[in-house]
Amino acid sequence: MKVTILGTGAACPGAGEACSGFLVEGEKATVLVECGTGVLSRLQQYHELTAVSDIVISHIHADHFFDLIPYRYALCYGNESNDIPRPHLYLPPGGITALKQVTAPFSESDTFFEDAFDVSEYNPSEQLNLGGLEFQFIPVYHYVSAFGITITNGKKLSYSSDSGPCQGLVEVARDSELFICNTGACLESKKAVSWGHLTPEQSGQIAREAGVKHLLLTHIWSTCSRTSCLEKAAREFGGLIELAEPCHTYEV
Ligand SMILES: [Zn+2]
Ligand SMILES: [Zn+2]
């Protein structure tokens, strides 16, 4: 499978950045994982929006789903053709109600997202097969219900979602070829209240414990030193480690 990083920012993207989002391309599916602020713009640098077959959201925090709103407008009103494909949108449990609450103040339709997407909530105790890519969801430790995601097709890609250190995260990352790890607790001054995110050191420790081959650090505040994050994580993890680079594609 091919993985293209679209956004690497934390809750607020820095200048020219985007929040969480990456594209996973298998033989029969093109899946957008997360759709934070700025991701929609980046995505269109690679694909027509209509080329995305499925969208998967790990948890209901704004930096992971906000661009679903302009995405919906693009599909509903931005096309001349009547034959617009409808991507399937997979939300975590409770996600449908949560998104309705977000859009209620301005929505012109009771079926705001359903107008553009086939919307459902995934069942974290079941695997989800999207065109030969097997998605598995594992609860992780965050301020709201959140799921780490593994994607396999013979090889294994793993994604932490937002999480503090927990055993679930080690399970997510276990023996993966590539581990995309959200390292949101990189601000020195905020460490004390950042239990729902990983420090760079913790990201390295989780990757080491899980036997990861290649660690990609992402979801880093723009005000943090990215070089320093990389150095701190590398002290804990001896394998291949990089900062996730927007628009870079990785083969898994
Ligand atoms: Zn979050
Ligand atoms: Zn986040």
CSV table of C-alpha atoms in Angstrom, one decimal, residues 6-225:
chain,number,residue,atom,x,y,z
A,6,LEU,CA,-1.3,15.3,4.0
A,7,GLY,CA,-1.1,17.1,7.4
A,8,THR,CA,1.3,17.0,10.3
A,9,GLY,CA,0.0,19.7,12.6
A,10,ALA,CA,-1.4,19.4,16.1
A,11,ALA,CA,-4.7,21.1,17.2
A,12,CYS,CA,-3.7,24.3,15.4
A,13,PRO,CA,-1.9,24.1,12.1
A,14,GLY,CA,1.1,26.4,11.7
A,15,ALA,CA,1.4,28.7,8.6
A,16,GLY,CA,1.0,26.7,5.5
A,17,GLU,CA,0.4,23.5,7.5
A,18,ALA,CA,-2.6,21.1,7.8
A,19,CYS,CA,-3.9,19.2,10.8
A,20,SER,CA,-4.2,15.4,10.8
A,21,GLY,CA,-4.8,13.5,7.6
A,22,PHE,CA,-3.1,10.8,5.4
A,23,LEU,CA,-4.1,8.9,2.4
A,24,VAL,CA,-3.8,5.2,2.1
A,25,GLU,CA,-4.0,3.7,-1.4
A,26,GLY,CA,-4.4,0.0,-2.0
A,27,GLU,CA,-5.3,-1.8,-5.2
A,28,LYS,CA,-9.0,-1.3,-4.8
A,29,ALA,CA,-9.5,1.5,-2.3
A,30,THR,CA,-8.3,5.0,-1.7
A,31,VAL,CA,-8.9,5.8,1.9
A,32,LEU,CA,-8.5,9.1,3.7
A,33,VAL,CA,-7.7,8.6,7.3
A,34,GLU,CA,-8.6,11.8,9.3
A,35,CYS,CA,-9.7,15.0,7.8
A,36,GLY,CA,-8.5,17.9,9.9
A,37,THR,CA,-8.2,21.6,9.0
A,38,GLY,CA,-6.2,22.1,5.8
A,39,VAL,CA,-6.4,18.4,4.7
A,40,LEU,CA,-8.9,19.0,2.0
A,41,SER,CA,-6.7,21.5,0.3
A,42,ARG,CA,-3.7,19.2,0.4
A,43,LEU,CA,-5.7,16.2,-0.8
A,44,GLN,CA,-6.7,18.0,-4.0
A,45,GLN,CA,-3.0,18.4,-4.8
A,46,TYR,CA,-3.0,14.6,-5.5
A,47,HIS,CA,-6.5,13.5,-6.4
A,48,GLU,CA,-9.9,14.6,-7.4
A,49,LEU,CA,-12.0,14.6,-4.2
A,50,THR,CA,-14.3,12.1,-5.9
A,51,ALA,CA,-11.4,9.6,-6.2
A,52,VAL,CA,-11.5,8.9,-2.5
A,53,SER,CA,-13.5,5.7,-1.8
A,54,ASP,CA,-13.6,5.8,2.0
A,55,ILE,CA,-12.9,8.1,4.9
A,56,VAL,CA,-12.1,6.9,8.4
A,57,ILE,CA,-12.0,9.1,11.5
A,58,SER,CA,-10.3,8.0,14.7
A,59,HIS,CA,-12.0,10.3,17.1
A,60,ILE,CA,-14.2,13.3,17.3
A,61,HIS,CA,-11.8,16.2,17.9
A,62,ALA,CA,-11.8,19.2,15.6
A,63,ASP,CA,-8.3,18.7,14.2
A,64,HIS,CA,-9.3,15.2,13.0
A,65,PHE,CA,-12.6,15.9,11.3
A,66,PHE,CA,-13.3,19.6,10.7
A,67,ASP,CA,-12.6,19.5,6.9
A,68,LEU,CA,-15.4,17.0,6.5
A,69,ILE,CA,-17.6,20.2,6.4
A,70,PRO,CA,-16.1,21.8,3.3
A,71,TYR,CA,-15.7,18.3,1.8
A,72,ARG,CA,-19.5,17.8,2.1
A,73,TYR,CA,-20.1,21.2,0.4
A,74,ALA,CA,-17.7,20.3,-2.4
A,75,LEU,CA,-19.5,17.1,-3.2
A,76,CYS,CA,-23.0,18.5,-2.8
A,77,TYR,CA,-22.6,21.8,-4.7
A,78,GLY,CA,-19.2,22.0,-6.3
A,79,ASN,CA,-19.8,19.6,-9.2
A,80,GLU,CA,-21.7,20.0,-12.4
A,81,SER,CA,-22.1,16.2,-12.9
A,82,ASN,CA,-25.1,14.3,-11.5
A,83,ASP,CA,-23.0,11.2,-11.2
A,84,ILE,CA,-20.8,12.1,-8.2
A,85,PRO,CA,-19.4,9.1,-6.3
A,86,ARG,CA,-20.3,9.0,-2.6
A,87,PRO,CA,-17.4,8.2,-0.4
A,88,HIS,CA,-18.2,6.0,2.6
A,89,LEU,CA,-17.6,7.9,5.8
A,90,TYR,CA,-16.7,5.7,8.8
A,91,LEU,CA,-17.0,7.4,12.2
A,92,PRO,CA,-16.2,6.1,15.7
A,93,PRO,CA,-19.2,5.0,17.9
A,94,GLY,CA,-21.2,8.1,18.8
A,95,GLY,CA,-19.8,10.1,15.9
A,96,ILE,CA,-23.0,10.5,13.9
A,97,THR,CA,-24.8,12.3,16.8
A,98,ALA,CA,-21.6,14.3,17.6
A,99,LEU,CA,-21.3,15.6,14.1
A,100,LYS,CA,-25.0,16.5,13.9
A,101,GLN,CA,-24.5,18.6,17.0
A,102,VAL,CA,-21.6,20.4,15.4
A,103,THR,CA,-23.4,21.2,12.2
A,104,ALA,CA,-26.9,21.9,13.7
A,105,PRO,CA,-26.5,25.7,14.1
A,106,PHE,CA,-25.8,26.3,10.4
A,107,SER,CA,-27.0,23.1,8.5
A,108,GLU,CA,-29.5,23.7,5.8
A,109,SER,CA,-30.3,19.9,5.8
A,110,ASP,CA,-31.2,17.3,8.5
A,111,THR,CA,-29.0,15.0,6.5
A,112,PHE,CA,-26.0,17.3,6.3
A,113,PHE,CA,-23.3,14.7,5.9
A,114,GLU,CA,-25.6,11.9,4.5
A,115,ASP,CA,-26.3,14.2,1.6
A,116,ALA,CA,-22.7,13.6,0.4
A,117,PHE,CA,-21.4,10.5,2.1
A,118,ASP,CA,-22.6,7.0,3.0
A,119,VAL,CA,-22.2,7.5,6.7
A,120,SER,CA,-21.9,4.8,9.3
A,121,GLU,CA,-20.1,4.1,12.7
A,122,TYR,CA,-17.6,1.4,12.8
A,123,ASN,CA,-17.8,-1.3,15.4
A,124,PRO,CA,-14.3,-1.4,17.1
A,125,SER,CA,-14.7,-5.1,17.9
A,126,GLU,CA,-14.9,-6.0,14.2
A,127,GLN,CA,-12.5,-5.6,11.3
A,128,LEU,CA,-13.4,-3.5,8.4
A,129,ASN,CA,-12.3,-4.5,4.9
A,130,LEU,CA,-12.0,-1.7,2.5
A,131,GLY,CA,-11.0,-3.0,-0.9
A,132,GLY,CA,-8.6,-5.6,0.5
A,133,LEU,CA,-7.2,-3.3,3.2
A,134,GLU,CA,-8.1,-4.7,6.7
A,135,PHE,CA,-8.8,-2.0,9.2
A,136,GLN,CA,-8.7,-2.8,12.9
A,137,PHE,CA,-9.6,-0.3,15.7
A,138,ILE,CA,-8.1,-0.5,19.2
A,139,PRO,CA,-9.1,1.8,22.0
A,140,VAL,CA,-6.4,4.2,23.2
A,141,TYR,CA,-6.0,6.7,26.0
A,142,HIS,CA,-7.3,10.2,25.2
A,143,TYR,CA,-9.6,12.9,26.5
A,144,VAL,CA,-12.5,11.5,24.4
A,145,SER,CA,-13.1,8.0,23.1
A,146,ALA,CA,-10.4,7.4,20.5
A,147,PHE,CA,-9.1,4.5,18.5
A,148,GLY,CA,-5.6,3.6,17.2
A,149,ILE,CA,-5.9,2.0,13.8
A,150,THR,CA,-4.0,-0.8,12.1
A,151,ILE,CA,-4.2,-1.3,8.3
A,152,THR,CA,-3.0,-4.6,6.9
A,153,ASN,CA,-2.7,-6.2,3.5
A,154,GLY,CA,0.1,-8.7,4.2
A,155,LYS,CA,2.1,-5.7,5.5
A,156,LYS,CA,1.1,-3.7,8.5
A,157,LEU,CA,0.7,0.1,8.8
A,158,SER,CA,-0.3,1.5,12.2
A,159,TYR,CA,-1.6,4.8,13.4
A,160,SER,CA,-1.6,5.9,17.0
A,161,SER,CA,-4.5,8.4,16.8
A,162,ASP,CA,-4.2,10.8,19.7
A,163,SER,CA,-3.2,8.9,22.9
A,164,GLY,CA,-1.2,9.0,26.0
A,165,PRO,CA,1.0,6.0,26.8
A,166,CYS,CA,-1.1,2.8,27.1
A,167,GLN,CA,-1.0,-0.9,26.4
A,168,GLY,CA,-3.5,-0.5,23.6
A,169,LEU,CA,-1.0,1.7,21.8
A,170,VAL,CA,1.7,-1.0,21.9
A,171,GLU,CA,-0.9,-3.4,20.5
A,172,VAL,CA,-1.6,-1.0,17.7
A,173,ALA,CA,2.0,-0.5,16.8
A,174,ARG,CA,3.1,-4.1,17.3
A,175,ASP,CA,5.4,-5.4,14.6
A,176,SER,CA,4.3,-2.8,12.1
A,177,GLU,CA,6.4,-1.8,9.0
A,178,LEU,CA,5.4,1.8,9.5
A,179,PHE,CA,4.0,3.5,12.7
A,180,ILE,CA,2.5,6.9,12.2
A,181,CYS,CA,2.7,8.3,15.7
A,182,ASN,CA,0.9,11.5,17.0
A,183,THR,CA,3.4,13.2,19.3
A,184,GLY,CA,1.2,15.9,20.6
A,185,ALA,CA,2.9,16.4,24.0
A,186,CYS,CA,6.0,18.1,22.6
A,187,LEU,CA,5.5,21.5,24.3
A,188,GLU,CA,7.8,21.5,27.3
A,189,SER,CA,5.6,23.8,29.4
A,190,LYS,CA,2.4,21.7,28.8
A,191,LYS,CA,3.8,18.3,29.8
A,192,ALA,CA,2.1,18.2,33.1
A,193,VAL,CA,-1.4,18.4,31.6
A,194,SER,CA,-0.7,16.5,28.5
A,195,TRP,CA,-1.6,13.0,29.7
A,196,GLY,CA,-3.8,12.4,26.6
A,197,HIS,CA,-0.8,12.8,24.2
A,198,LEU,CA,2.7,11.3,23.8
A,199,THR,CA,5.9,13.1,24.4
A,200,PRO,CA,8.6,12.4,21.8
A,201,GLU,CA,10.4,10.1,24.4
A,202,GLN,CA,7.2,8.2,24.9
A,203,SER,CA,6.7,7.9,21.2
A,204,GLY,CA,10.1,6.3,20.9
A,205,GLN,CA,9.5,4.0,23.9
A,206,ILE,CA,6.2,2.7,22.4
A,207,ALA,CA,7.8,2.1,19.0
A,208,ARG,CA,10.7,0.2,20.7
A,209,GLU,CA,8.4,-1.9,22.9
A,210,ALA,CA,6.2,-2.8,19.9
A,211,GLY,CA,9.1,-3.8,17.6
A,212,VAL,CA,8.2,-1.2,15.0
A,213,LYS,CA,10.5,-1.0,11.9
A,214,HIS,CA,9.9,2.6,10.8
A,215,LEU,CA,8.6,5.3,13.1
A,216,LEU,CA,7.1,8.5,11.7
A,217,LEU,CA,6.5,11.4,14.2
A,218,THR,CA,3.6,13.7,13.4
A,219,HIS,CA,0.9,15.8,15.1
A,220,ILE,CA,3.6,18.1,16.4
A,221,TRP,CA,2.9,21.7,17.4
A,222,SER,CA,4.3,24.2,15.0
A,223,THR,CA,5.9,26.1,17.9
A,224,CYS,CA,8.0,23.0,18.9
A,225,SER,CA,11.5,22.3,17.6
